[in-house]
PDB file of C-alpha atoms in Angstrom:
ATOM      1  CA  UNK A 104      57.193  93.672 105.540  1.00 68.00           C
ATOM      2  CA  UNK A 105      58.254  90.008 107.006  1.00 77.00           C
ATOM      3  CA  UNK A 106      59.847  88.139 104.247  1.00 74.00           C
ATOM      4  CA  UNK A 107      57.233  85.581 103.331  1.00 79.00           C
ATOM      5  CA  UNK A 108      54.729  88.722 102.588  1.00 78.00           C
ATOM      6  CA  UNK A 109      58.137  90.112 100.172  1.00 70.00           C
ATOM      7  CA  UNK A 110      57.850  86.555  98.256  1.00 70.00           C
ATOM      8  CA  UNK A 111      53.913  87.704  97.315  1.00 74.00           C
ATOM      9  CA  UNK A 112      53.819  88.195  93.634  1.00 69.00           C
ATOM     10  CA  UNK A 113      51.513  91.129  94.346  1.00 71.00           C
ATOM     11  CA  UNK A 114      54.174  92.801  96.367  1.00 72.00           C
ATOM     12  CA  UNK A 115      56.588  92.955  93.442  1.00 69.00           C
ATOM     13  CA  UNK A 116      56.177  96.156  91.034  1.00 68.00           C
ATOM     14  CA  UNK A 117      57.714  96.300  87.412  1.00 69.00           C
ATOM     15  CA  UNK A 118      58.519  99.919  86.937  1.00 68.00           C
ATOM     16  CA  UNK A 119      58.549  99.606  82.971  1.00 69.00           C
ATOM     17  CA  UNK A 120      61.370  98.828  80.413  1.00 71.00           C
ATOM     18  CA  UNK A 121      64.064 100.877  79.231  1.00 75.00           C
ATOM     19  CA  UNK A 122      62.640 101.930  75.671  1.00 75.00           C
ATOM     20  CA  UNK A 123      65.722 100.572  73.344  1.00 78.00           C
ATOM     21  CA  UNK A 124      68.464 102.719  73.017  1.00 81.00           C
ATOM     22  CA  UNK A 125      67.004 104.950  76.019  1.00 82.00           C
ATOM     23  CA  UNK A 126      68.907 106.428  79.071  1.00 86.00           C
ATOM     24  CA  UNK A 127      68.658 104.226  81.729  1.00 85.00           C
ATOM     25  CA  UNK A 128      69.798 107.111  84.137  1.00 87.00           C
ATOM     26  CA  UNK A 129      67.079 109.414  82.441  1.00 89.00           C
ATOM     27  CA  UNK A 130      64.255 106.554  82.679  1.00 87.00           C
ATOM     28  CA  UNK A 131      64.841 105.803  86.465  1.00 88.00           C
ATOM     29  CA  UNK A 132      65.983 109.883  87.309  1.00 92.00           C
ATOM     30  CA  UNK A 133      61.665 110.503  88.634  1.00 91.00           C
ATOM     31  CA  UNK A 134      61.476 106.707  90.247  1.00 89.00           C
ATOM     32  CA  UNK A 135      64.805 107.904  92.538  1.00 93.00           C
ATOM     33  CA  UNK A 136      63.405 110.915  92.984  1.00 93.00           C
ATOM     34  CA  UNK A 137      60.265 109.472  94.120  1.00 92.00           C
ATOM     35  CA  UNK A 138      61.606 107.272  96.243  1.00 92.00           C
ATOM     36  CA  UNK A 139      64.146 109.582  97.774  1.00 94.00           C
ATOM     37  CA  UNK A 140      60.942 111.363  99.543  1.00 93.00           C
ATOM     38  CA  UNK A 141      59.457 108.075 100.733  1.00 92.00           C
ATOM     39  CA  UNK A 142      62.917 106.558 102.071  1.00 93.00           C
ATOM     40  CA  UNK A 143      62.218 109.868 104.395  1.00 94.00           C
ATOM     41  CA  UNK A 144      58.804 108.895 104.989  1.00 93.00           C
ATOM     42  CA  UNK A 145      55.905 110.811 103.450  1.00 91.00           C
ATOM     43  CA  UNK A 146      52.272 111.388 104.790  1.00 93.00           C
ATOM     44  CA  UNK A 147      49.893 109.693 102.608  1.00 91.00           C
ATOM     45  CA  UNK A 148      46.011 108.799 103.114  1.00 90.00           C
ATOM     46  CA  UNK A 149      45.474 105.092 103.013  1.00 88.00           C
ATOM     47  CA  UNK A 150      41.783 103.501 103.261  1.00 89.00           C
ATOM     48  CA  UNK A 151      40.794 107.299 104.801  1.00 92.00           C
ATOM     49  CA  UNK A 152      43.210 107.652 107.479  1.00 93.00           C
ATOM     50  CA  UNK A 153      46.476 109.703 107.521  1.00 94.00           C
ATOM     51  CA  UNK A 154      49.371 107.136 107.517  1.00 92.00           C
ATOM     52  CA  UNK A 155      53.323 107.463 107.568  1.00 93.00           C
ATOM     53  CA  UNK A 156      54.729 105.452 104.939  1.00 89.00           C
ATOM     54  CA  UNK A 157      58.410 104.850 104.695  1.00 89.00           C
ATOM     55  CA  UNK A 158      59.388 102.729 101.483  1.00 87.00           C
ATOM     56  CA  UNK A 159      62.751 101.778  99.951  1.00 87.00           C
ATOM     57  CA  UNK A 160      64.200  99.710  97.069  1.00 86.00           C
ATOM     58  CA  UNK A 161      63.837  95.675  97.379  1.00 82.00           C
ATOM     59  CA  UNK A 162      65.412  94.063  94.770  1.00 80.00           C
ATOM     60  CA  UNK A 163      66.295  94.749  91.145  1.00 82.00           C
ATOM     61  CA  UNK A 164      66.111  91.878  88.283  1.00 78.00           C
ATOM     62  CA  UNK A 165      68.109  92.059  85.605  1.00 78.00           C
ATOM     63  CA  UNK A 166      69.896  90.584  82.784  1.00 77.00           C
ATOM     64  CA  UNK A 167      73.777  90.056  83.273  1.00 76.00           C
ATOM     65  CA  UNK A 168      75.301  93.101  81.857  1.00 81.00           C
ATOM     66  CA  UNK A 169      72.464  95.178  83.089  1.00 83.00           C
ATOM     67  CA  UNK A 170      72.784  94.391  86.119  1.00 82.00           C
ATOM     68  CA  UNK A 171      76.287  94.472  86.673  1.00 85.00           C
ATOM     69  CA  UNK A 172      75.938  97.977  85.041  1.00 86.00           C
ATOM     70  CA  UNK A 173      73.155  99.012  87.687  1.00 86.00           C
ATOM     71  CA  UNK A 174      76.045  97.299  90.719  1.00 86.00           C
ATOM     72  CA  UNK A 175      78.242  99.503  89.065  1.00 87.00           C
ATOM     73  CA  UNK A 176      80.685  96.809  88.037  1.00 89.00           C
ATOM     74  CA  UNK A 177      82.130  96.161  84.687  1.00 87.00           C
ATOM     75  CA  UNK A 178      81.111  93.714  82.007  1.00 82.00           C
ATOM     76  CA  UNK A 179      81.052  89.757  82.394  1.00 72.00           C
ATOM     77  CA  UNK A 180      84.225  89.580  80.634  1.00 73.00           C
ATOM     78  CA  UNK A 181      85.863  92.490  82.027  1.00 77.00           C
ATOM     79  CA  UNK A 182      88.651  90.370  84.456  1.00 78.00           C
ATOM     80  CA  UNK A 183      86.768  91.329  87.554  1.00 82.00           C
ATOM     81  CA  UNK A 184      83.648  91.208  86.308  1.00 76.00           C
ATOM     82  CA  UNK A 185      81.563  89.427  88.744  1.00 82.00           C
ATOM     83  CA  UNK A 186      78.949  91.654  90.720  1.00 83.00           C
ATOM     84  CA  UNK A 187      79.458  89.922  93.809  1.00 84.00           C
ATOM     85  CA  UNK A 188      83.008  89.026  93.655  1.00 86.00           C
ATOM     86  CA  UNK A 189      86.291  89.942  92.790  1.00 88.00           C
ATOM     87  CA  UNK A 190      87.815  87.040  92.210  1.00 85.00           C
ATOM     88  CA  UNK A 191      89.930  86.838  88.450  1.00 83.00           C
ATOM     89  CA  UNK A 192      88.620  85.160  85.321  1.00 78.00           C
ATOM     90  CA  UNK A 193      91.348  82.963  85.757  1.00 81.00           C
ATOM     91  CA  UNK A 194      90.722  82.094  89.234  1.00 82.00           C
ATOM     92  CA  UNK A 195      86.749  81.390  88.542  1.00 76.00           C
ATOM     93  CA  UNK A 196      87.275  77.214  89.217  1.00 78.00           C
ATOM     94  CA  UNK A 197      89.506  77.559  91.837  1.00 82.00           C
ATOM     95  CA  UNK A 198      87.447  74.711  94.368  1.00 82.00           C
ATOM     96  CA  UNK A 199      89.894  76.786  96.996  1.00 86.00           C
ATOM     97  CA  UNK A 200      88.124  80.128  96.136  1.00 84.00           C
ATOM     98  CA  UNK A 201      88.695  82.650  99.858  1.00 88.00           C
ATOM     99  CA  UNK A 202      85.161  83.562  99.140  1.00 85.00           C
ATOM    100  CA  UNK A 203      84.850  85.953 102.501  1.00 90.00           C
ATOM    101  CA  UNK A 204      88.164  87.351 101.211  1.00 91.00           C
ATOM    102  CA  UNK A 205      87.092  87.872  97.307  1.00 88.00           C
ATOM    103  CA  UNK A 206      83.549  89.145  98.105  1.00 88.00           C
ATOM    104  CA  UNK A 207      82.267  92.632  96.773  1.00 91.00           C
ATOM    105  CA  UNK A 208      81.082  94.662  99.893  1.00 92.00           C
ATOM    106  CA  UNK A 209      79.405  97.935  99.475  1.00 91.00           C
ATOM    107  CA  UNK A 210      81.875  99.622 101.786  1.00 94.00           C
ATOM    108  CA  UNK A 211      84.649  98.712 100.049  1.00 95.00           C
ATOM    109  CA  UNK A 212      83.401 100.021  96.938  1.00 93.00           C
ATOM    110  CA  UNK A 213      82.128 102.709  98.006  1.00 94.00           C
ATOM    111  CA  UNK A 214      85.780 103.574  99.086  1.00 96.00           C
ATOM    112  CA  UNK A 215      87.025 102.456  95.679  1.00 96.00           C
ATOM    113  CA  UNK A 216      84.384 104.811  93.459  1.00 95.00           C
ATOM    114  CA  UNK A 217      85.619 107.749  96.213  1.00 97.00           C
ATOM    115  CA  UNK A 218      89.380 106.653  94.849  1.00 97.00           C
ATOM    116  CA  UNK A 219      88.412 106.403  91.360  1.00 97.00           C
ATOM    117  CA  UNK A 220      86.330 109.972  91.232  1.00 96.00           C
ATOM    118  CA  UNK A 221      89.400 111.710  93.460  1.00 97.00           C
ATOM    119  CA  UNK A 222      92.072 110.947  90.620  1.00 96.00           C
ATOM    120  CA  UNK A 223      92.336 113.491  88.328  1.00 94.00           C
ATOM    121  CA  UNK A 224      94.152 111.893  85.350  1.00 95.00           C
ATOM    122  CA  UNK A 225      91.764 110.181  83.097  1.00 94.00           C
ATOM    123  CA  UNK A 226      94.330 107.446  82.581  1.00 96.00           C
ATOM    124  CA  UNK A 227      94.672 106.375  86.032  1.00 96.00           C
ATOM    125  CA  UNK A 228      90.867 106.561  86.316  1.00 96.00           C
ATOM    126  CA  UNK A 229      91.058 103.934  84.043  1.00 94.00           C
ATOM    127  CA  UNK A 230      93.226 101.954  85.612  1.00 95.00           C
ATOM    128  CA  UNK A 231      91.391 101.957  88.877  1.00 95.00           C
ATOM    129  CA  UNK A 232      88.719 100.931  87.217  1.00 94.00           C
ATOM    130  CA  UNK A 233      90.250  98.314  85.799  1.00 91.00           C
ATOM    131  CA  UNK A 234      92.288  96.757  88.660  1.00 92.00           C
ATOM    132  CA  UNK A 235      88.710  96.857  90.743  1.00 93.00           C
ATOM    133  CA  UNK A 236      86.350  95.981  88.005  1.00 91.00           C
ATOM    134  CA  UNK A 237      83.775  98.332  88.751  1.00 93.00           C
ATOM    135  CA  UNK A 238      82.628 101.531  86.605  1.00 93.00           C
ATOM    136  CA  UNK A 239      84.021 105.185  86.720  1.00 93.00           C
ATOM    137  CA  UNK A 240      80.746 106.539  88.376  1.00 91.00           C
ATOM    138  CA  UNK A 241      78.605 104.846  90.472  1.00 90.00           C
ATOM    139  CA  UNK A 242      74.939 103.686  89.098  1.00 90.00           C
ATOM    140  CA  UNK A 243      72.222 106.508  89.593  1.00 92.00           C
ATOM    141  CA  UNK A 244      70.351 103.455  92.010  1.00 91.00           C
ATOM    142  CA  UNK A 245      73.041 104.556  94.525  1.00 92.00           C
ATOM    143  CA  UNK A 246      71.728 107.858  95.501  1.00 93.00           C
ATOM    144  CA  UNK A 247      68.940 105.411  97.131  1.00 93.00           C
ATOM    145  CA  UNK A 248      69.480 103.337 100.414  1.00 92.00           C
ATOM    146  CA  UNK A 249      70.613 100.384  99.264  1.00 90.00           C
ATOM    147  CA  UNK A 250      73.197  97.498  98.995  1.00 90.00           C
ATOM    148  CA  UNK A 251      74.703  97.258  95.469  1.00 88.00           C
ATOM    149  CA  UNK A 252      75.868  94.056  95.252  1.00 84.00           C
ATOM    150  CA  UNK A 253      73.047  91.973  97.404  1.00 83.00           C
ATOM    151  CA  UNK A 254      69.998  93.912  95.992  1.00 83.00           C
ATOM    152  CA  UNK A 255      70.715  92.908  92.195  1.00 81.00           C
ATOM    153  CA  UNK A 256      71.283  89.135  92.610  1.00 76.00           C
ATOM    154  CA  UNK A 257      72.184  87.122  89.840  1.00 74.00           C
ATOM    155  CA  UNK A 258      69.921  86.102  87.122  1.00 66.00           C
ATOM    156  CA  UNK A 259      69.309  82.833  87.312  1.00 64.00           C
ATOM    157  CA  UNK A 260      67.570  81.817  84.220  1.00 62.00           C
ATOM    158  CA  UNK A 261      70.543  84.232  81.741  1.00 56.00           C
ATOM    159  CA  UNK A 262      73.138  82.739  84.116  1.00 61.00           C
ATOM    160  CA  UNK A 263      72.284  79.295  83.538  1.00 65.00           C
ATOM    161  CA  UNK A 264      70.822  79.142  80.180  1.00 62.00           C
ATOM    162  CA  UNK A 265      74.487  80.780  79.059  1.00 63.00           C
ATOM    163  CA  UNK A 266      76.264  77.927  81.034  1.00 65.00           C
ATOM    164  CA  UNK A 267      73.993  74.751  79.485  1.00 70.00           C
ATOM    165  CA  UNK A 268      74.401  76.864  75.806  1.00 71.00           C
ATOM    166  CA  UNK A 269      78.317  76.932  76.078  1.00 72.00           C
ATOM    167  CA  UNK A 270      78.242  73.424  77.952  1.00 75.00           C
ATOM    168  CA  UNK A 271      76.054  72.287  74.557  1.00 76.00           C
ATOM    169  CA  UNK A 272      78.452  74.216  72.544  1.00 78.00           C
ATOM    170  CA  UNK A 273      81.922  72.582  74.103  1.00 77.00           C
ATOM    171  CA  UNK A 274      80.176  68.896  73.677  1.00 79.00           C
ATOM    172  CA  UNK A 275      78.746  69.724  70.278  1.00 77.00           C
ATOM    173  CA  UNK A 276      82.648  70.617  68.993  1.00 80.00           C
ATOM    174  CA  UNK A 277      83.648  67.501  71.003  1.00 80.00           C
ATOM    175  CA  UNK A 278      81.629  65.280  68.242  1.00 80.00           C
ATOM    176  CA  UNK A 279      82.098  63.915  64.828  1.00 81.00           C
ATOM    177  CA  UNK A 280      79.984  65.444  62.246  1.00 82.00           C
ATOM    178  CA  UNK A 281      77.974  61.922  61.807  1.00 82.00           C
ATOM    179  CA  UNK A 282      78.219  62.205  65.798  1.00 79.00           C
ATOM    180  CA  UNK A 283      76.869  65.707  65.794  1.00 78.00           C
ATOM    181  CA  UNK A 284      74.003  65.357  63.560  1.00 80.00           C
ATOM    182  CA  UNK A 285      73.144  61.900  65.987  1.00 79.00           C
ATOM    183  CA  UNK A 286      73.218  63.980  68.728  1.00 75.00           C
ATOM    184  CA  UNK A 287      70.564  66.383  67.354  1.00 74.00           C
ATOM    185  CA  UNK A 288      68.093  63.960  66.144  1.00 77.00           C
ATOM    186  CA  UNK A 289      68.262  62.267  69.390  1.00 67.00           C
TER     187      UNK A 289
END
């Protein structure tokens, strides 16, 4: 489908929401299996006429730790836990940043999940998992064709409503109480 058909509102499909406290794994477990066949390509009638129809995953929204679950990478405040990157907490406003270098690429984890399931001490499977940020076990969105990292993009709304709440926050502890209470009326 050429890209400015993808941008189509009625090309995007909500699946449905996780019911709280529901299985996420469980929830998606028929959409994979679904789409498993169809990532094959599957024979289907459309308007009357036999048609081969090969379909695969776009692109999933979600919030931040949601999404960095279904990339398979740890929590926001895990110290590599960035989705897309790998870069340190501490290294997060480094204007120098080796982006290329720091980068998540769906090879290399791949490779690093292999590492992580191949150790048989708990412990160190820990401790892989902590030195590359990601999960013990790979998101159940990977048995599909897919690219972890680019195919669940940021959210831009949760990313930047968190950084203009703690931005308010930082200026708001910055003021006076009289200052403060100023600032709100205003």
């Amino acid at each position: 489908m050429p890209a400015h058909q993808r941008k189509l509102l009625k090309n995007h499909f909500v699946l449905g929401f996780v019911p709280f406290g529901g299985n996420f794994n469980e929830f998606m477990l028929p959409f994979v299996s679904e789409m498993k066949e169809f990532e094959q390509g599957k024979l289907m009638k459309v308007n009357g006429e036999d048609s081969w129809v090969i379909a695969g995953l776009g692109v999933v929204t979600a919030d931040l730790p949601q999404g960095n679950d279904m990339a398979g990478v740890l929590r926001h405040n895990a110290n590599k836990g960035c989705r897309t990157c790998t870069a340190s907490r501490e290294s997060f406003t480094n204007l120098y940043q080796d982006i290329p270098a720091t980068s998540r690429y769906h090879h290399t984890t791949d490779v690093q999940f292999k590492e992580i399931s191949d150790e048989s001490a708990t412990t160190r499977q820990n401790q892989l998992c902590i030195q590359y940020g990601l999960r013990a076990k790979p998101n159940i969105l990977d048995r599909l064709l897919r690219e972890r990292h680019l195919q669940t993009p940021q959210d831009v709304y949760h990313a930047t409503a968190g950084k203009i709440g703690r931005l308010l926050k930082l200026t708001c502890e910055l003021f006076s109480q009289e200052g403060e209470n100023e600032f709100i009326k205003a």
